[in-house]
Amino acid sequence: MKKSKTSMKTMGPAKVEVPSPKDFLKKRSKEKVLPPKKKFDWNEPRKPPVPLRTDHPVMGIQSGKNFINTNAADVIMGVAKKPKPVYVDNRTGDKHDLETSGLLPKYIHKKDYGVTPEYICKRSEELKKAQEEYDHYIQENLKKAAMKMLSDEERDAVLQFLHHLQGLKKNWEEVHKEFQALPVFIDSLPKKVRKQKLEGEMKQLEHDIGIIEKHKIIYIANKK
C-alpha cells in the first residue's frame, strides 16, 4: 500500500512517455475527410416518377355517414368529463392539482385502513397459545406439588383481611407518623435505636403490602 501511494505523489505517474517530435500537429489534420467519390450508375433503382399534368385524381367519392348527427350522438350518450379537482392558494387565483397536494384524505379511504396487519394477528395468536401452554404447565406442576391457587374472591378476601383486619396500611401510617415525629438531630443511643426500629417496621409493612398487591395470582400449600 505504501508503494502504490508513493508512485502517485507527483499528481499522476512518475514517468510519462514523452511524445515524439515527429508527431506534431499538421495543417488541416483535423478537418473531416469526405467519403471517396463513387461512379454514377444509371441502372440503380430510382424514385417513382412525378405524375403527369394529364393525370387527375379520383374525384366524386362521397361517404353516406352523417358526421353531425354522429358527433351529436357521441356527445349525448358519452359520459361527461369530471372537472379536475384543483385548489387556489392565493388571492390571484393560482390553481394547483389537488390530488397530488396531500390535502385529500386518501389514506383513510384505503381498504386496509384501520385493519390489524396479518402478521400482528398471527403473532398475538402465537403469544396467546404460548401463554396457555405455560399456564397449563404451571397448573400441572402445582397439582403435582399439592398447591392450591386462590380464586379472585379468595384473593380479595385476603387483601381485605390484611388491609382491614390486620390494618397493614393503618399500621404503616401510624409508624410513619411516629417516624415523622422524631427529632431531626439524633444525639442519643435510644433515639437512634427507636429510629432504626421504626424504619424496619415501615419497610416490613411496605414489603408485605407490595407482595399481596403486586402478584395477581396467589398459590397456597394444601395442609395435609
PDB file of C-alpha atoms in Angstrom:
ATOM      1  CA  MET A   1       0.000   0.000   0.000  1.00  0.00           C
ATOM      2  CA  LYS A   2       2.857   2.391   0.788  1.00  0.00           C
ATOM      3  CA  LYS A   3       4.490   1.594  -2.531  1.00  0.00           C
ATOM      4  CA  SER A   4       1.316   2.279  -4.521  1.00  0.00           C
ATOM      5  CA  LYS A   5       0.793   5.598  -2.711  1.00  0.00           C
ATOM      6  CA  THR A   6       4.385   6.710  -3.235  1.00  0.00           C
ATOM      7  CA  SER A   7       4.154   6.201  -7.008  1.00  0.00           C
ATOM      8  CA  MET A   8       1.312   8.750  -7.276  1.00  0.00           C
ATOM      9  CA  LYS A   9       2.796  11.566  -5.206  1.00  0.00           C
ATOM     10  CA  THR A  10       3.548  13.604  -8.345  1.00  0.00           C
ATOM     11  CA  MET A  11      -0.174  14.009  -9.270  1.00  0.00           C
ATOM     12  CA  GLY A  12      -0.013  11.010 -11.592  1.00  0.00           C
ATOM     13  CA  PRO A  13       2.532   8.503 -12.797  1.00  0.00           C
ATOM     14  CA  ALA A  14       6.115   9.464 -12.012  1.00  0.00           C
ATOM     15  CA  LYS A  15       7.343   8.694 -15.538  1.00  0.00           C
ATOM     16  CA  VAL A  16       5.286   9.697 -18.588  1.00  0.00           C
ATOM     17  CA  GLU A  17       6.287   8.845 -22.120  1.00  0.00           C
ATOM     18  CA  VAL A  18       7.430  11.991 -23.950  1.00  0.00           C
ATOM     19  CA  PRO A  19       5.746  12.470 -27.364  1.00  0.00           C
ATOM     20  CA  SER A  20       7.948  12.168 -30.411  1.00  0.00           C
ATOM     21  CA  PRO A  21       8.985  15.405 -32.209  1.00  0.00           C
ATOM     22  CA  LYS A  22       7.744  13.898 -35.472  1.00  0.00           C
ATOM     23  CA  ASP A  23       4.138  13.713 -34.187  1.00  0.00           C
ATOM     24  CA  PHE A  24       3.485  17.423 -34.391  1.00  0.00           C
ATOM     25  CA  LEU A  25       0.140  18.962 -35.348  1.00  0.00           C
ATOM     26  CA  LYS A  26      -0.057  19.301 -39.096  1.00  0.00           C
ATOM     27  CA  LYS A  27      -2.120  21.689 -41.181  1.00  0.00           C
ATOM     28  CA  ARG A  28      -5.714  20.570 -41.881  1.00  0.00           C
ATOM     29  CA  SER A  29      -5.119  17.336 -39.963  1.00  0.00           C
ATOM     30  CA  LYS A  30      -8.377  17.780 -38.004  1.00  0.00           C
ATOM     31  CA  GLU A  31     -10.616  18.503 -40.983  1.00  0.00           C
ATOM     32  CA  LYS A  32     -13.336  15.985 -41.821  1.00  0.00           C
ATOM     33  CA  VAL A  33     -12.478  13.659 -44.670  1.00  0.00           C
ATOM     34  CA  LEU A  34     -15.194  13.126 -47.299  1.00  0.00           C
ATOM     35  CA  PRO A  35     -16.024   9.586 -48.419  1.00  0.00           C
ATOM     36  CA  PRO A  36     -14.484   8.503 -51.699  1.00  0.00           C
ATOM     37  CA  LYS A  37     -16.319   9.540 -54.843  1.00  0.00           C
ATOM     38  CA  LYS A  38     -18.455   6.837 -56.463  1.00  0.00           C
ATOM     39  CA  LYS A  39     -19.219   6.450 -60.138  1.00  0.00           C
ATOM     40  CA  PHE A  40     -22.868   7.131 -61.025  1.00  0.00           C
ATOM     41  CA  ASP A  41     -24.810   4.090 -62.239  1.00  0.00           C
ATOM     42  CA  TRP A  42     -27.914   4.651 -64.409  1.00  0.00           C
ATOM     43  CA  ASN A  43     -29.281   1.175 -63.699  1.00  0.00           C
ATOM     44  CA  GLU A  44     -29.823   1.792 -59.984  1.00  0.00           C
ATOM     45  CA  PRO A  45     -33.494   1.859 -58.803  1.00  0.00           C
ATOM     46  CA  ARG A  46     -34.977   5.309 -58.760  1.00  0.00           C
ATOM     47  CA  LYS A  47     -37.874   7.055 -57.042  1.00  0.00           C
ATOM     48  CA  PRO A  48     -41.360   6.888 -58.609  1.00  0.00           C
ATOM     49  CA  PRO A  49     -41.876   9.464 -61.368  1.00  0.00           C
ATOM     50  CA  VAL A  50     -43.765  12.692 -60.839  1.00  0.00           C
ATOM     51  CA  PRO A  51     -47.412  12.444 -62.037  1.00  0.00           C
ATOM     52  CA  LEU A  52     -48.113  13.972 -65.429  1.00  0.00           C
ATOM     53  CA  ARG A  53     -50.218  17.047 -65.996  1.00  0.00           C
ATOM     54  CA  THR A  54     -52.888  14.931 -67.661  1.00  0.00           C
ATOM     55  CA  ASP A  55     -53.225  12.590 -64.669  1.00  0.00           C
ATOM     56  CA  HIS A  56     -56.163  13.557 -62.448  1.00  0.00           C
ATOM     57  CA  PRO A  57     -57.028  12.131 -59.014  1.00  0.00           C
ATOM     58  CA  VAL A  58     -60.145  10.082 -58.448  1.00  0.00           C
ATOM     59  CA  MET A  59     -62.986  12.509 -57.800  1.00  0.00           C
ATOM     60  CA  GLY A  60     -66.617  12.220 -56.655  1.00  0.00           C
ATOM     61  CA  ILE A  61     -66.158   9.657 -53.868  1.00  0.00           C
ATOM     62  CA  GLN A  62     -68.629  10.556 -51.098  1.00  0.00           C
ATOM     63  CA  SER A  63     -69.469   8.957 -47.771  1.00  0.00           C
ATOM     64  CA  GLY A  64     -73.029   8.402 -46.583  1.00  0.00           C
ATOM     65  CA  LYS A  65     -72.092   8.992 -42.946  1.00  0.00           C
ATOM     66  CA  ASN A  66     -73.704  11.982 -41.236  1.00  0.00           C
ATOM     67  CA  PHE A  67     -70.872  13.323 -39.176  1.00  0.00           C
ATOM     68  CA  ILE A  68     -73.021  15.992 -37.488  1.00  0.00           C
ATOM     69  CA  ASN A  69     -75.552  13.503 -36.130  1.00  0.00           C
ATOM     70  CA  THR A  70     -72.805  11.011 -35.224  1.00  0.00           C
ATOM     71  CA  ASN A  71     -70.855  13.579 -33.241  1.00  0.00           C
ATOM     72  CA  ALA A  72     -74.037  14.804 -31.518  1.00  0.00           C
ATOM     73  CA  ALA A  73     -74.957  11.241 -30.533  1.00  0.00           C
ATOM     74  CA  ASP A  74     -71.471  10.589 -29.190  1.00  0.00           C
ATOM     75  CA  VAL A  75     -71.661  13.716 -27.056  1.00  0.00           C
ATOM     76  CA  ILE A  76     -75.170  12.939 -25.752  1.00  0.00           C
ATOM     77  CA  MET A  77     -74.524   9.253 -24.989  1.00  0.00           C
ATOM     78  CA  GLY A  78     -70.977   9.762 -23.712  1.00  0.00           C
ATOM     79  CA  VAL A  79     -70.052  10.173 -20.063  1.00  0.00           C
ATOM     80  CA  ALA A  80     -69.478  13.760 -19.074  1.00  0.00           C
ATOM     81  CA  LYS A  81     -65.942  14.641 -18.070  1.00  0.00           C
ATOM     82  CA  LYS A  82     -65.498  15.473 -14.452  1.00  0.00           C
ATOM     83  CA  PRO A  83     -63.614  18.678 -13.760  1.00  0.00           C
ATOM     84  CA  LYS A  84     -60.132  18.174 -12.439  1.00  0.00           C
ATOM     85  CA  PRO A  85     -60.012  18.994  -8.722  1.00  0.00           C
ATOM     86  CA  VAL A  86     -57.809  21.981  -8.046  1.00  0.00           C
ATOM     87  CA  TYR A  87     -57.140  24.335  -5.170  1.00  0.00           C
ATOM     88  CA  VAL A  88     -56.260  28.017  -5.079  1.00  0.00           C
ATOM     89  CA  ASP A  89     -53.628  29.139  -2.620  1.00  0.00           C
ATOM     90  CA  ASN A  90     -53.646  32.900  -3.071  1.00  0.00           C
ATOM     91  CA  ARG A  91     -55.937  35.739  -3.990  1.00  0.00           C
ATOM     92  CA  THR A  92     -54.655  35.992  -7.561  1.00  0.00           C
ATOM     93  CA  GLY A  93     -56.259  32.621  -8.366  1.00  0.00           C
ATOM     94  CA  ASP A  94     -53.206  30.397  -8.909  1.00  0.00           C
ATOM     95  CA  LYS A  95     -54.546  26.864  -9.377  1.00  0.00           C
ATOM     96  CA  HIS A  96     -52.740  23.689  -8.390  1.00  0.00           C
ATOM     97  CA  ASP A  97     -53.565  19.998  -8.642  1.00  0.00           C
ATOM     98  CA  LEU A  98     -55.482  18.899  -5.547  1.00  0.00           C
ATOM     99  CA  GLU A  99     -54.810  15.159  -5.795  1.00  0.00           C
ATOM    100  CA  THR A 100     -51.044  15.482  -5.593  1.00  0.00           C
ATOM    101  CA  SER A 101     -51.105  18.251  -2.980  1.00  0.00           C
ATOM    102  CA  GLY A 102     -51.570  15.972   0.037  1.00  0.00           C
ATOM    103  CA  LEU A 103     -54.709  17.829   1.169  1.00  0.00           C
ATOM    104  CA  LEU A 104     -57.085  14.980   0.271  1.00  0.00           C
ATOM    105  CA  PRO A 105     -57.502  12.241   2.918  1.00  0.00           C
ATOM    106  CA  LYS A 106     -56.742   9.369   0.538  1.00  0.00           C
ATOM    107  CA  TYR A 107     -55.070   7.117   3.095  1.00  0.00           C
ATOM    108  CA  ILE A 108     -58.105   6.758   5.378  1.00  0.00           C
ATOM    109  CA  HIS A 109     -60.215   5.520   2.444  1.00  0.00           C
ATOM    110  CA  LYS A 110     -57.950   2.584   1.715  1.00  0.00           C
ATOM    111  CA  LYS A 111     -59.434  -0.889   2.108  1.00  0.00           C
ATOM    112  CA  ASP A 112     -56.874  -1.966   4.689  1.00  0.00           C
ATOM    113  CA  TYR A 113     -57.005   1.270   6.724  1.00  0.00           C
ATOM    114  CA  GLY A 114     -57.560   0.584  10.400  1.00  0.00           C
ATOM    115  CA  VAL A 115     -57.235  -3.186   9.913  1.00  0.00           C
ATOM    116  CA  THR A 116     -54.752  -5.014  12.082  1.00  0.00           C
ATOM    117  CA  PRO A 117     -51.954  -6.458   9.933  1.00  0.00           C
ATOM    118  CA  GLU A 118     -51.970 -10.188   9.440  1.00  0.00           C
ATOM    119  CA  TYR A 119     -48.517 -10.697  10.959  1.00  0.00           C
ATOM    120  CA  ILE A 120     -49.602  -8.941  14.187  1.00  0.00           C
ATOM    121  CA  CYS A 121     -52.701 -11.146  14.465  1.00  0.00           C
ATOM    122  CA  LYS A 122     -50.563 -14.210  13.881  1.00  0.00           C
ATOM    123  CA  ARG A 123     -48.058 -13.098  16.486  1.00  0.00           C
ATOM    124  CA  SER A 124     -50.823 -12.388  19.023  1.00  0.00           C
ATOM    125  CA  GLU A 125     -52.251 -15.870  18.478  1.00  0.00           C
ATOM    126  CA  GLU A 126     -48.803 -17.401  18.973  1.00  0.00           C
ATOM    127  CA  LEU A 127     -48.280 -15.443  22.200  1.00  0.00           C
ATOM    128  CA  LYS A 128     -51.744 -16.417  23.450  1.00  0.00           C
ATOM    129  CA  LYS A 129     -51.096 -20.051  22.653  1.00  0.00           C
ATOM    130  CA  ALA A 130     -47.706 -19.942  24.380  1.00  0.00           C
ATOM    131  CA  GLN A 131     -49.287 -18.325  27.459  1.00  0.00           C
ATOM    132  CA  GLU A 132     -51.988 -21.011  27.572  1.00  0.00           C
ATOM    133  CA  GLU A 133     -49.380 -23.749  27.319  1.00  0.00           C
ATOM    134  CA  TYR A 134     -47.337 -22.109  30.076  1.00  0.00           C
ATOM    135  CA  ASP A 135     -50.394 -21.783  32.336  1.00  0.00           C
ATOM    136  CA  HIS A 136     -51.256 -25.417  31.694  1.00  0.00           C
ATOM    137  CA  TYR A 137     -47.690 -26.410  32.547  1.00  0.00           C
ATOM    138  CA  ILE A 138     -47.827 -24.391  35.778  1.00  0.00           C
ATOM    139  CA  GLN A 139     -51.176 -25.944  36.739  1.00  0.00           C
ATOM    140  CA  GLU A 140     -49.801 -29.455  36.232  1.00  0.00           C
ATOM    141  CA  ASN A 141     -46.728 -28.694  38.315  1.00  0.00           C
ATOM    142  CA  LEU A 142     -48.857 -27.155  41.069  1.00  0.00           C
ATOM    143  CA  LYS A 143     -51.098 -30.187  41.172  1.00  0.00           C
ATOM    144  CA  LYS A 144     -48.064 -32.398  41.480  1.00  0.00           C
ATOM    145  CA  ALA A 145     -46.696 -30.192  44.267  1.00  0.00           C
ATOM    146  CA  ALA A 146     -50.077 -30.215  46.067  1.00  0.00           C
ATOM    147  CA  MET A 147     -50.576 -26.480  45.680  1.00  0.00           C
ATOM    148  CA  LYS A 148     -53.847 -24.608  45.502  1.00  0.00           C
ATOM    149  CA  MET A 149     -54.480 -21.438  43.533  1.00  0.00           C
ATOM    150  CA  LEU A 150     -56.507 -18.740  45.206  1.00  0.00           C
ATOM    151  CA  SER A 151     -59.520 -17.538  43.263  1.00  0.00           C
ATOM    152  CA  ASP A 152     -60.214 -13.849  42.752  1.00  0.00           C
ATOM    153  CA  GLU A 153     -62.769 -13.850  45.563  1.00  0.00           C
ATOM    154  CA  GLU A 154     -60.368 -15.531  47.976  1.00  0.00           C
ATOM    155  CA  ARG A 155     -57.583 -13.173  46.950  1.00  0.00           C
ATOM    156  CA  ASP A 156     -59.839 -10.154  47.523  1.00  0.00           C
ATOM    157  CA  ALA A 157     -60.823 -11.613  50.896  1.00  0.00           C
ATOM    158  CA  VAL A 158     -57.164 -11.999  51.844  1.00  0.00           C
ATOM    159  CA  LEU A 159     -56.464  -8.428  50.760  1.00  0.00           C
ATOM    160  CA  GLN A 160     -59.440  -7.161  52.689  1.00  0.00           C
ATOM    161  CA  PHE A 161     -58.396  -9.205  55.695  1.00  0.00           C
ATOM    162  CA  LEU A 162     -54.845  -7.866  55.556  1.00  0.00           C
ATOM    163  CA  HIS A 163     -55.897  -4.286  54.919  1.00  0.00           C
ATOM    164  CA  HIS A 164     -58.804  -4.029  57.309  1.00  0.00           C
ATOM    165  CA  LEU A 165     -58.400  -6.696  59.998  1.00  0.00           C
ATOM    166  CA  GLN A 166     -54.660  -6.615  60.423  1.00  0.00           C
ATOM    167  CA  GLY A 167     -54.542  -2.981  59.345  1.00  0.00           C
ATOM    168  CA  LEU A 168     -51.283  -3.071  57.438  1.00  0.00           C
ATOM    169  CA  LYS A 169     -51.752   0.299  55.836  1.00  0.00           C
ATOM    170  CA  LYS A 170     -53.098   1.779  59.028  1.00  0.00           C
ATOM    171  CA  ASN A 171     -50.145   0.414  60.931  1.00  0.00           C
ATOM    172  CA  TRP A 172     -47.842   1.857  58.295  1.00  0.00           C
ATOM    173  CA  GLU A 173     -49.479   5.268  58.645  1.00  0.00           C
ATOM    174  CA  GLU A 174     -49.128   5.147  62.420  1.00  0.00           C
ATOM    175  CA  VAL A 175     -45.489   4.089  62.203  1.00  0.00           C
ATOM    176  CA  HIS A 176     -44.844   6.751  59.592  1.00  0.00           C
ATOM    177  CA  LYS A 177     -46.471   9.346  61.822  1.00  0.00           C
ATOM    178  CA  GLU A 178     -44.231   8.325  64.699  1.00  0.00           C
ATOM    179  CA  PHE A 179     -41.247   8.418  62.378  1.00  0.00           C
ATOM    180  CA  GLN A 180     -42.128  11.962  61.281  1.00  0.00           C
ATOM    181  CA  ALA A 181     -42.340  12.993  64.937  1.00  0.00           C
ATOM    182  CA  LEU A 182     -38.716  12.023  65.583  1.00  0.00           C
ATOM    183  CA  PRO A 183     -36.325  14.900  66.172  1.00  0.00           C
ATOM    184  CA  VAL A 184     -34.105  15.977  63.317  1.00  0.00           C
ATOM    185  CA  PHE A 185     -30.941  15.702  65.371  1.00  0.00           C
ATOM    186  CA  ILE A 186     -30.354  12.198  66.800  1.00  0.00           C
ATOM    187  CA  ASP A 187     -27.942  12.724  69.673  1.00  0.00           C
ATOM    188  CA  SER A 188     -28.563   9.691  71.883  1.00  0.00           C
ATOM    189  CA  LEU A 189     -28.479   5.915  71.519  1.00  0.00           C
ATOM    190  CA  PRO A 190     -32.173   5.325  72.474  1.00  0.00           C
ATOM    191  CA  LYS A 191     -33.309   7.769  69.766  1.00  0.00           C
ATOM    192  CA  LYS A 192     -31.116   6.043  67.222  1.00  0.00           C
ATOM    193  CA  VAL A 193     -32.449   2.598  68.203  1.00  0.00           C
ATOM    194  CA  ARG A 194     -36.039   3.843  68.039  1.00  0.00           C
ATOM    195  CA  LYS A 195     -35.475   5.346  64.600  1.00  0.00           C
ATOM    196  CA  GLN A 196     -33.975   2.109  63.271  1.00  0.00           C
ATOM    197  CA  LYS A 197     -36.881   0.139  64.742  1.00  0.00           C
ATOM    198  CA  LEU A 198     -39.475   2.385  63.066  1.00  0.00           C
ATOM    199  CA  GLU A 199     -37.635   2.189  59.748  1.00  0.00           C
ATOM    200  CA  GLY A 200     -37.541  -1.593  59.969  1.00  0.00           C
ATOM    201  CA  GLU A 201     -41.279  -1.794  60.726  1.00  0.00           C
ATOM    202  CA  MET A 202     -42.122   0.548  57.827  1.00  0.00           C
ATOM    203  CA  LYS A 203     -40.026  -1.468  55.373  1.00  0.00           C
ATOM    204  CA  GLN A 204     -41.607  -4.725  56.526  1.00  0.00           C
ATOM    205  CA  LEU A 205     -45.140  -3.333  56.191  1.00  0.00           C
ATOM    206  CA  GLU A 206     -44.366  -1.923  52.729  1.00  0.00           C
ATOM    207  CA  HIS A 207     -42.909  -5.284  51.701  1.00  0.00           C
ATOM    208  CA  ASP A 208     -45.985  -7.227  52.895  1.00  0.00           C
ATOM    209  CA  ILE A 209     -48.425  -4.866  51.186  1.00  0.00           C
ATOM    210  CA  GLY A 210     -46.378  -4.860  47.969  1.00  0.00           C
ATOM    211  CA  ILE A 211     -46.219  -8.654  47.745  1.00  0.00           C
ATOM    212  CA  ILE A 212     -50.005  -9.018  48.064  1.00  0.00           C
ATOM    213  CA  GLU A 213     -50.856  -6.196  45.644  1.00  0.00           C
ATOM    214  CA  LYS A 214     -48.151  -6.964  43.075  1.00  0.00           C
ATOM    215  CA  HIS A 215     -48.944 -10.610  42.344  1.00  0.00           C
ATOM    216  CA  LYS A 216     -52.229 -11.211  40.570  1.00  0.00           C
ATOM    217  CA  ILE A 217     -52.231 -14.976  41.146  1.00  0.00           C
ATOM    218  CA  ILE A 218     -51.506 -16.372  44.621  1.00  0.00           C
ATOM    219  CA  TYR A 219     -50.921 -20.010  45.484  1.00  0.00           C
ATOM    220  CA  ILE A 220     -51.082 -21.567  48.927  1.00  0.00           C
ATOM    221  CA  ALA A 221     -49.972 -25.006  50.020  1.00  0.00           C
ATOM    222  CA  ASN A 222     -52.644 -27.556  50.950  1.00  0.00           C
ATOM    223  CA  LYS A 223     -52.375 -28.712  54.540  1.00  0.00           C
ATOM    224  CA  LYS A 224     -52.398 -32.491  54.964  1.00  0.00           C
TER     225      LYS A 224
END
